[in-house]
PDB file of C-alpha atoms in Angstrom:
ATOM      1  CA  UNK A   1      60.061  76.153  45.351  1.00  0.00           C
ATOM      2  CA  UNK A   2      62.773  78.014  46.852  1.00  0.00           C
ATOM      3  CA  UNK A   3      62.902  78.367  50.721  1.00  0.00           C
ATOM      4  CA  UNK A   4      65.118  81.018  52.373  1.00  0.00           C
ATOM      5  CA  UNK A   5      65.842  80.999  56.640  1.00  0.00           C
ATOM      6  CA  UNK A   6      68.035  84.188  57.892  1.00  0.00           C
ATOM      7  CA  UNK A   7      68.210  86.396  61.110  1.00  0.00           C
ATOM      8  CA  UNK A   8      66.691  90.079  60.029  1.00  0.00           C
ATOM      9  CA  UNK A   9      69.221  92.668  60.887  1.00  0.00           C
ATOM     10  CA  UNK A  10      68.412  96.362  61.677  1.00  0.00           C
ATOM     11  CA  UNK A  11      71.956  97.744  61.360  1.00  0.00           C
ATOM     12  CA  UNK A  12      71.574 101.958  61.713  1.00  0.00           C
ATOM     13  CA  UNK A  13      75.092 102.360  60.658  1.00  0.00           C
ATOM     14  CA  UNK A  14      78.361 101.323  59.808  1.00  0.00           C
ATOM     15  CA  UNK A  15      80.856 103.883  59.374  1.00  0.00           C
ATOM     16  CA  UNK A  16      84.171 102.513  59.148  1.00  0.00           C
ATOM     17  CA  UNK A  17      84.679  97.932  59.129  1.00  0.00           C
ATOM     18  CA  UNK A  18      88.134  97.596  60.973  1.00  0.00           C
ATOM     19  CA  UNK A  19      88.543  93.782  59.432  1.00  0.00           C
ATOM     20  CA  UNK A  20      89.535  92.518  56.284  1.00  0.00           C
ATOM     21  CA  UNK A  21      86.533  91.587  54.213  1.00  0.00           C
ATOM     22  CA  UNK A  22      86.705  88.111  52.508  1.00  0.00           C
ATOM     23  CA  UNK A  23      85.371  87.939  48.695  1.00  0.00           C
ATOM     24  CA  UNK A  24      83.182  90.989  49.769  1.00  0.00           C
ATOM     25  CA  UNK A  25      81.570  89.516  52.958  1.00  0.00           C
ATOM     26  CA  UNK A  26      82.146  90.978  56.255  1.00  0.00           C
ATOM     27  CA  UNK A  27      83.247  88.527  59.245  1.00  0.00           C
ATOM     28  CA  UNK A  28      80.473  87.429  61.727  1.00  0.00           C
ATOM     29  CA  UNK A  29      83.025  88.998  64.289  1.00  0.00           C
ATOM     30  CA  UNK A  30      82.565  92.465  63.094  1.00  0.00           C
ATOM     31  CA  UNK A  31      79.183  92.226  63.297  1.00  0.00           C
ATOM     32  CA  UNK A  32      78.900  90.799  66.895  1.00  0.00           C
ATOM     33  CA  UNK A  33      81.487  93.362  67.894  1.00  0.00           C
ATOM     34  CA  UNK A  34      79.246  96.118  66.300  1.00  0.00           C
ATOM     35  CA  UNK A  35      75.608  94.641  68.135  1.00  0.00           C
ATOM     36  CA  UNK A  36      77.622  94.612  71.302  1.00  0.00           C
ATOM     37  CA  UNK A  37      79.525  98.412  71.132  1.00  0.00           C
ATOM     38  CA  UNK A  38      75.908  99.705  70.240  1.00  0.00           C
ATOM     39  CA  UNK A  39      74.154  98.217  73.517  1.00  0.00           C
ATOM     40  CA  UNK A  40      77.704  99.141  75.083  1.00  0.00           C
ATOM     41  CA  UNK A  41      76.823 102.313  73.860  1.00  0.00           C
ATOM     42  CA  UNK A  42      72.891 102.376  74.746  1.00  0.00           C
ATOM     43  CA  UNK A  43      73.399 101.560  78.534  1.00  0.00           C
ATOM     44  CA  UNK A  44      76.474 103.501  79.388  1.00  0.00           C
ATOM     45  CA  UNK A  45      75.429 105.645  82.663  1.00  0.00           C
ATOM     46  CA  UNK A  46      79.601 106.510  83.743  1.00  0.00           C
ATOM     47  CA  UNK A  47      82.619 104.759  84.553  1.00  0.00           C
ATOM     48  CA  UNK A  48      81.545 103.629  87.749  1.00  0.00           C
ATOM     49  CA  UNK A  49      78.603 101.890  86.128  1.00  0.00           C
ATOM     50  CA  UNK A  50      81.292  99.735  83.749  1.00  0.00           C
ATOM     51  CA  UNK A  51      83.083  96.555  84.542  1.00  0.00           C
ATOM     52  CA  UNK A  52      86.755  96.145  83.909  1.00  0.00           C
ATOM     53  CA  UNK A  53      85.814  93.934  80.784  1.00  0.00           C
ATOM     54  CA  UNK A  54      83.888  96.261  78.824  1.00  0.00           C
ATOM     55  CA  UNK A  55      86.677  98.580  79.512  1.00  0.00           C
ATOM     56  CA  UNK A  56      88.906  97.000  77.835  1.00  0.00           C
ATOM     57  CA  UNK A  57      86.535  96.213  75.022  1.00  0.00           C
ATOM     58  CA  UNK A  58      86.038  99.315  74.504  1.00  0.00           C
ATOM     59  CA  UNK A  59      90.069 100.474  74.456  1.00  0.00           C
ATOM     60  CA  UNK A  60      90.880  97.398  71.983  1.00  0.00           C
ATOM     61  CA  UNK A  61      87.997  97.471  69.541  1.00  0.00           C
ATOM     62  CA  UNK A  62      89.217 100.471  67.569  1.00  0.00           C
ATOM     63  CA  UNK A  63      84.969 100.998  66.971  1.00  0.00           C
ATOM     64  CA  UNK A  64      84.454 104.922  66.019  1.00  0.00           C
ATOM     65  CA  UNK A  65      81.313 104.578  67.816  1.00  0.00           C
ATOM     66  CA  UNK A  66      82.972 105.092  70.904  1.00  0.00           C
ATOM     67  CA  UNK A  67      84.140 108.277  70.584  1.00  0.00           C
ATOM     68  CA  UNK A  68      81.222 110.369  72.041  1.00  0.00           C
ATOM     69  CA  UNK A  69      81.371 108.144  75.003  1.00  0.00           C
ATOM     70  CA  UNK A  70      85.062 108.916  75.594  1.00  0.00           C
ATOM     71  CA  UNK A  71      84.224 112.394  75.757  1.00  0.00           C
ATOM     72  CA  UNK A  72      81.441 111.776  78.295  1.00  0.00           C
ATOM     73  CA  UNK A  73      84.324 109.771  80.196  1.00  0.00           C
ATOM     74  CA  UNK A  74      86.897 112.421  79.743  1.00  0.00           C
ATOM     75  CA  UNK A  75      84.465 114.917  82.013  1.00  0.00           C
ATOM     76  CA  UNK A  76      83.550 112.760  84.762  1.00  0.00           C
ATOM     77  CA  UNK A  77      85.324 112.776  87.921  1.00  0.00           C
ATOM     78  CA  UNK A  78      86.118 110.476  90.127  1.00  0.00           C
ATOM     79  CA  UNK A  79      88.625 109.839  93.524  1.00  0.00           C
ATOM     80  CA  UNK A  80      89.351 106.157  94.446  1.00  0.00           C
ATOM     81  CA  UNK A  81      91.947 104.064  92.340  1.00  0.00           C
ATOM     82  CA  UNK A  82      89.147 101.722  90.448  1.00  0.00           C
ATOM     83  CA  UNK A  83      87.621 104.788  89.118  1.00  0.00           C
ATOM     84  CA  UNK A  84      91.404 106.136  87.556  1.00  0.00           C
ATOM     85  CA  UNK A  85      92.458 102.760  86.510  1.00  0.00           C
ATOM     86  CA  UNK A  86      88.570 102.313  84.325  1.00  0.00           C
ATOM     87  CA  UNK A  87      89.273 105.935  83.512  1.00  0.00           C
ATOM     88  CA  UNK A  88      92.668 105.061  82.293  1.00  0.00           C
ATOM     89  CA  UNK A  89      92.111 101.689  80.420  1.00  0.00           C
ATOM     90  CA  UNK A  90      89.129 103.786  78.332  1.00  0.00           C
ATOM     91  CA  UNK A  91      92.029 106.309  77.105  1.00  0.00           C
ATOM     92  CA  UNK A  92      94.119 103.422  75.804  1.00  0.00           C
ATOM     93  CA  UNK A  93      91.601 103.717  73.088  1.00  0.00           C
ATOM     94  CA  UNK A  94      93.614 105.878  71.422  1.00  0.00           C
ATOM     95  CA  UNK A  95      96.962 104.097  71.266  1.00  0.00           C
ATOM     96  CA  UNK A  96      94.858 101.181  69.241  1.00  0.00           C
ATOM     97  CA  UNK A  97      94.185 103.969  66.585  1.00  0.00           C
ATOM     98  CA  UNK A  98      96.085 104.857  63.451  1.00  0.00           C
ATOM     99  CA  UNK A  99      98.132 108.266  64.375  1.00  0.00           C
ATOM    100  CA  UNK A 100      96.348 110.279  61.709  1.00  0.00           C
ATOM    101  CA  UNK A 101      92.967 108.593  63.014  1.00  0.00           C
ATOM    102  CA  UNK A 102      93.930 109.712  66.411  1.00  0.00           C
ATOM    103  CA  UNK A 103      94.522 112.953  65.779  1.00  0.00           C
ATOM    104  CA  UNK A 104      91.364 114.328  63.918  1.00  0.00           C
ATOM    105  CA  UNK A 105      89.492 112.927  66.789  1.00  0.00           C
TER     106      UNK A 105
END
């Protein structure tokens, strides 16, 4: 008798793994950092709406997925200082980014 215990995963896609893969398996890290853009991703209303944190998830993670929601950023408008320095740490994104990578988006 064999006996098997795992976690199902519904995973729509993954279109580019930013970490090393090790003997073919991907880190649990990616993963996690993929469940949490996509929920990032799911519930994003504006900047305003976003703490400082996810921010600067978003900015560091280097996660394609994000793209569409820096364009939605890049449109809204905004006055006080919280809302430019959000706005600001969200374009940082692109200084993670390989040049070429950065440049065809």
């Amino acid at each position: 008798m064999i006996t098997a215990i795992g976690t199902p995963v519904l995973l729509s896609e993954i279109q580019h793994i930013q970490a090393e893969a090790v003997g073919g398996d991907i880190d649990g890290s990616v993963i996690k950092n993929k469940v949490k853009a996509s929920l990032i991703i799911e519930r994003y209303t504006g900047i305003y709406t976003m703490d400082n944190a996810t921010a600067e998830f978003i900015a560091t993670s280097r996660l394609t997925e994000f793209v569409p929601l820096l364009f939605k950023a890049m449109n809204e408008t905004g006055e006080d200082q919280e809302f430019k320095d959000r706005r600001a740490t969200l374009f940082r994104y692109f200084d993670f980014l390989d040049i070429d990578q950065a440049i065809a988006i």
